[in-house]
Short mmCIF file of C-alpha atoms in Angstrom, two decimals:
data_model
loop_
_atom_site.label_atom_id
_atom_site.label_comp_id
_atom_site.label_asym_id
_atom_site.label_seq_id
_atom_site.Cartn_x
_atom_site.Cartn_y
_atom_site.Cartn_z
CA ALA A 1 3.80 -8.56 123.33
CA PRO A 2 6.25 -8.50 120.43
CA ARG A 3 6.44 -5.13 118.74
CA SER A 4 5.45 -5.02 115.10
CA VAL A 5 6.01 -2.74 112.16
CA LEU A 6 3.48 -2.64 109.35
CA LEU A 7 5.02 -3.30 105.92
CA PRO A 8 4.29 -0.17 103.87
CA ALA A 9 1.68 -0.63 101.14
CA GLY A 10 3.26 -1.35 97.78
CA VAL A 11 6.36 -3.05 99.19
CA SER A 12 7.16 -6.18 97.19
CA VAL A 13 10.91 -6.44 97.82
CA LEU A 14 13.01 -6.76 100.97
CA LEU A 15 16.61 -5.55 100.63
CA LEU A 16 18.83 -6.71 103.50
CA ASP A 17 22.17 -5.51 104.80
CA ILE A 18 24.34 -8.26 106.37
CA GLU A 19 26.67 -6.98 109.11
CA GLY A 20 24.58 -5.91 112.14
CA THR A 21 21.35 -6.90 110.33
CA THR A 22 21.28 -10.60 109.38
CA THR A 23 24.61 -11.38 111.04
CA PRO A 24 26.32 -10.22 114.25
CA ILE A 25 28.97 -7.53 113.74
CA SER A 26 31.14 -9.66 116.04
CA PHE A 27 31.20 -12.47 113.45
CA VAL A 28 32.82 -10.15 110.92
CA LYS A 29 35.15 -8.44 113.39
CA GLU A 30 36.07 -11.42 115.59
CA VAL A 31 35.92 -14.36 113.14
CA LEU A 32 36.27 -13.32 109.49
CA PHE A 33 38.97 -10.66 109.73
CA PRO A 34 41.12 -12.35 112.41
CA HIS A 35 41.08 -15.50 110.23
CA ILE A 36 43.06 -13.58 107.60
CA LYS A 37 45.64 -12.28 110.09
CA ASP A 38 46.07 -15.63 111.82
CA ASN A 39 46.26 -17.79 108.69
CA VAL A 40 47.75 -15.73 105.88
CA LYS A 41 51.23 -17.28 106.26
CA SER A 42 50.06 -20.90 106.34
CA TYR A 43 47.63 -20.22 103.46
CA LEU A 44 50.39 -18.74 101.26
CA ARG A 45 52.75 -21.63 102.06
CA GLU A 46 50.10 -24.19 101.17
CA HIS A 47 48.92 -22.55 97.93
CA TRP A 48 52.11 -20.74 96.80
CA ASP A 49 52.57 -22.66 93.54
CA GLU A 50 48.92 -22.49 92.47
CA GLU A 51 47.95 -20.07 89.69
CA GLU A 52 45.25 -18.35 91.78
CA CYS A 53 47.71 -17.64 94.58
CA ARG A 54 50.43 -16.47 92.13
CA ASP A 55 47.87 -14.05 90.71
CA ASP A 56 47.00 -12.77 94.22
CA VAL A 57 50.70 -12.18 94.94
CA ARG A 58 51.22 -10.41 91.58
CA LEU A 59 48.38 -8.04 92.42
CA LEU A 60 49.72 -7.45 95.95
CA ARG A 61 53.21 -6.75 94.54
CA LYS A 62 51.77 -4.22 92.06
CA GLN A 63 49.86 -2.57 94.93
CA ALA A 64 53.05 -2.52 97.05
CA GLU A 65 54.88 -0.70 94.23
CA GLU A 66 52.09 1.91 94.10
CA ASP A 67 52.25 2.22 97.90
CA ALA A 68 56.03 2.73 97.99
CA ASP A 69 55.66 6.37 99.12
CA HIS A 70 53.24 5.54 101.96
CA ASP A 71 54.56 5.81 105.49
CA GLY A 72 55.56 2.36 106.73
CA ALA A 73 54.72 0.65 103.41
CA VAL A 74 56.05 -2.89 103.07
CA PRO A 75 57.71 -3.83 99.75
CA ILE A 76 57.37 -7.32 98.25
CA PRO A 77 60.60 -8.48 96.53
CA CYS A 78 60.43 -10.22 93.17
CA CYS A 79 60.08 -13.95 92.73
CA SER A 80 62.85 -16.43 93.26
CA GLU A 81 63.34 -20.17 92.77
CA ASN A 82 65.56 -20.51 95.85
CA ARG A 83 63.52 -22.00 98.73
CA HIS A 84 65.15 -19.74 101.34
CA ASP A 85 64.27 -16.70 99.21
CA VAL A 86 60.72 -18.04 98.74
CA ASP A 87 60.32 -18.06 102.55
CA LYS A 88 61.56 -14.46 102.60
CA GLU A 89 59.13 -13.55 99.81
CA ILE A 90 56.21 -15.20 101.62
CA GLN A 91 57.15 -13.31 104.80
CA ALA A 92 57.21 -10.04 102.83
CA VAL A 93 53.71 -10.74 101.47
CA VAL A 94 52.51 -11.56 105.03
CA ASP A 95 54.04 -8.32 106.37
CA ASN A 96 52.45 -6.33 103.53
CA VAL A 97 49.00 -7.87 104.14
CA LEU A 98 49.24 -7.20 107.90
CA TRP A 99 50.31 -3.61 107.18
CA GLN A 100 47.35 -3.06 104.83
CA ILE A 101 44.96 -4.52 107.41
CA SER A 102 46.40 -2.32 110.17
CA LYS A 103 45.74 0.74 107.97
CA ASP A 104 42.20 -0.53 107.19
CA ARG A 105 43.04 -0.48 103.48
CA LYS A 106 40.35 -1.70 101.07
CA THR A 107 42.57 -2.36 98.04
CA THR A 108 41.42 -4.72 95.31
CA ALA A 109 44.58 -6.79 95.86
CA LEU A 110 43.85 -7.30 99.57
CA LYS A 111 40.16 -7.99 98.92
CA GLN A 112 41.03 -10.60 96.29
CA LEU A 113 43.37 -12.52 98.63
CA GLN A 114 40.86 -12.26 101.51
CA GLY A 115 38.12 -13.59 99.22
CA HIS A 116 40.20 -16.62 98.25
CA MET A 117 41.19 -17.29 101.88
CA TRP A 118 37.56 -17.06 103.04
CA LYS A 119 36.48 -19.35 100.23
CA ALA A 120 38.94 -22.00 101.44
CA ALA A 121 37.82 -21.50 105.08
CA PHE A 122 34.09 -21.74 104.32
CA THR A 123 34.28 -24.61 101.85
CA ASN A 124 36.66 -26.66 104.04
CA GLY A 125 34.63 -26.03 107.18
CA PRO A 126 36.64 -24.11 109.80
CA ILE A 127 34.27 -21.13 109.34
CA LYS A 128 30.46 -21.18 109.14
CA GLY A 129 28.42 -18.06 108.40
CA GLU A 130 26.48 -16.78 111.41
CA VAL A 131 22.89 -15.56 111.11
CA TYR A 132 20.55 -14.41 113.86
CA ASP A 133 17.89 -16.95 114.95
CA ASP A 134 15.01 -14.89 113.56
CA VAL A 135 16.47 -14.48 110.06
CA VAL A 136 15.68 -17.82 108.36
CA PRO A 137 12.09 -18.34 109.64
CA SER A 138 11.23 -14.69 108.92
CA ILE A 139 12.60 -14.74 105.38
CA LYS A 140 10.68 -17.94 104.66
CA LYS A 141 7.51 -16.21 105.89
CA PHE A 142 8.18 -13.11 103.78
CA ARG A 143 8.72 -15.30 100.72
CA GLU A 144 5.49 -17.21 101.39
CA ALA A 145 3.73 -13.83 101.48
CA GLY A 146 5.05 -13.19 97.96
CA LEU A 147 7.95 -10.86 98.76
CA LYS A 148 11.26 -11.07 96.92
CA VAL A 149 14.37 -10.93 99.10
CA TYR A 150 17.75 -9.49 98.09
CA ILE A 151 21.04 -8.80 99.87
CA TYR A 152 22.96 -5.51 99.58
CA SER A 153 26.31 -5.49 101.36
CA SER A 154 29.68 -3.79 100.99
CA GLY A 155 31.20 -7.29 101.07
CA SER A 156 31.54 -8.76 97.58
CA VAL A 157 28.73 -10.91 96.16
CA GLU A 158 31.17 -13.84 96.23
CA ALA A 159 31.78 -13.33 99.99
CA GLN A 160 28.01 -12.96 100.62
CA LYS A 161 27.37 -16.29 98.90
CA LEU A 162 30.00 -18.00 101.05
CA LEU A 163 28.46 -16.65 104.26
CA PHE A 164 24.94 -17.79 103.36
CA GLY A 165 25.97 -20.86 101.36
CA TYR A 166 28.01 -22.30 104.25
CA SER A 167 26.04 -21.02 107.23
CA ILE A 168 25.43 -22.48 110.70
CA GLU A 169 21.94 -23.29 109.35
CA GLY A 170 23.19 -24.92 106.13
CA ASP A 171 22.93 -23.60 102.59
CA LEU A 172 20.57 -20.59 102.65
CA LEU A 173 21.15 -19.29 99.12
CA ALA A 174 17.70 -20.43 97.94
CA LEU A 175 16.17 -17.81 100.31
CA PHE A 176 17.51 -14.95 98.19
CA ASP A 177 16.46 -13.72 94.76
CA GLY A 178 19.78 -11.95 94.21
CA HIS A 179 22.80 -10.17 95.66
CA PHE A 180 24.20 -6.65 95.30
CA ASP A 181 27.54 -5.21 96.41
CA THR A 182 29.37 -1.91 95.90
CA THR A 183 29.59 -2.55 92.13
CA SER A 184 26.03 -1.11 92.29
CA GLY A 185 27.48 1.93 94.10
CA ALA A 186 28.28 2.89 97.69
CA LYS A 187 25.61 2.18 100.30
CA VAL A 188 25.68 5.80 101.50
CA GLU A 189 24.77 7.14 98.02
CA SER A 190 21.09 7.40 97.12
CA ASP A 191 21.70 6.62 93.43
CA SER A 192 22.78 3.09 94.41
CA TYR A 193 19.24 2.31 95.60
CA LYS A 194 17.70 3.63 92.37
CA ARG A 195 20.15 1.46 90.40
CA ILE A 196 19.24 -1.61 92.46
CA ALA A 197 15.51 -0.98 91.98
CA SER A 198 16.07 -0.69 88.23
CA ASP A 199 18.11 -3.95 88.22
CA ILE A 200 15.33 -5.74 90.15
CA GLY A 201 12.72 -4.27 87.82
CA CYS A 202 10.72 -2.35 90.42
CA LEU A 203 10.44 1.20 91.78
CA PRO A 204 12.47 2.39 94.81
CA GLU A 205 9.17 2.72 96.73
CA ASN A 206 8.50 -1.01 96.21
CA ILE A 207 11.57 -1.79 98.35
CA LEU A 208 11.93 -2.01 102.14
CA PHE A 209 15.62 -1.77 103.08
CA LEU A 210 16.79 -3.12 106.45
CA THR A 211 20.10 -1.77 107.80
CA ASP A 212 21.76 -0.84 111.09
CA ILE A 213 23.61 2.17 109.61
CA ILE A 214 21.81 5.53 109.72
CA LYS A 215 23.83 7.01 106.81
CA GLU A 216 22.68 4.12 104.60
CA ALA A 217 19.08 4.50 105.80
CA LYS A 218 19.20 8.21 104.92
CA ALA A 219 20.58 7.53 101.42
CA ALA A 220 17.92 4.87 100.77
CA GLU A 221 15.14 7.20 101.94
CA GLU A 222 16.42 9.97 99.66
CA ALA A 223 16.01 7.51 96.75
CA GLY A 224 12.37 6.93 97.77
CA THR A 225 13.00 3.53 99.37
CA HIS A 226 11.24 2.52 102.61
CA VAL A 227 13.61 1.86 105.51
CA CYS A 228 13.69 0.05 108.85
CA VAL A 229 16.70 0.51 111.12
CA VAL A 230 17.74 -2.74 112.79
CA VAL A 231 18.90 -2.66 116.41
CA ARG A 232 20.97 -5.71 117.40
CA PRO A 233 23.33 -6.37 120.33
CA GLY A 234 26.71 -4.79 119.55
CA ASN A 235 25.35 -2.34 116.95
CA ALA A 236 26.07 1.39 117.28
CA ASP A 237 23.66 3.22 119.60
CA LEU A 238 21.02 5.43 118.00
CA THR A 239 20.36 8.99 119.13
CA ASP A 240 16.89 9.95 120.40
CA ASP A 241 16.28 11.87 117.15
CA GLU A 242 17.19 8.84 115.05
CA LYS A 243 14.80 6.68 117.08
CA LEU A 244 12.02 9.17 116.35
CA ASN A 245 12.83 9.58 112.65
CA TYR A 246 13.03 5.92 111.65
CA SER A 247 11.03 2.73 112.06
CA ILE A 248 13.14 0.65 114.44
CA ILE A 249 13.07 -3.16 114.59
CA LYS A 250 14.94 -5.52 116.92
CA SER A 251 14.10 -8.67 114.99
CA PHE A 252 12.98 -9.77 111.52
CA HIS A 253 9.78 -11.08 113.12
CA GLU A 254 8.46 -7.52 113.50
CA PRO A 255 7.60 -6.31 109.97
CA HIS A 256 4.33 -7.84 108.73
CA ARG A 257 1.46 -7.31 106.34
CA SER A 258 -1.67 -5.57 107.62
CA GLU A 259 -3.90 -8.61 106.93
CA GLU A 260 -1.92 -10.90 109.29
#
């Protein structure tokens, strides 16, 4: 029989993580991020003269100047009209982006370019957002039961909307009442969950947060939020203590109201 977890009394809001919760970690690691590495050069060549791309490059150049003292940092030379020099400049931007990725940097400049590249990939169709099979039917059921559903991910709200707006199951944005990212605070800080509750207009104890990351679960619990830890293929293994301390679910079908 399928396992089930009773939704705690008073819960009126579901707050969902993405990576490892609604969406396989492999999609992020093996599709989204490699897309940047594999396509950054062709993307820059295609969009080089557009204002958005010029702005991305300006930001990357400014970041490169700040990074000048870093070991192995890659400088980006200043603009030129000469086509040969433009190729050299594009190559410098590519090398800088690949260097930042190799160092797992999370700079605003890199995030901005990635966001624009993902937007092009989702809207033009080479990439579709992956969601687990149980996600859409379960969320529809939760909504029918009167629950509100929000996303909280370290990926920007814009990136979240691309993933769900251009998903393998079509446009899913109508399933969500809103989106939160790290502008609400880090997911490992308990104040972030209080802030989100206040933005939604409820109490932390009205929220059930689903995540695969124990540190996030701990922070949410400290804020008074209810938590379920999601176990999916490819997620980090939980210790025996963690399995005892948290409600564990393997699918969104498991949490339900007592009257069902």
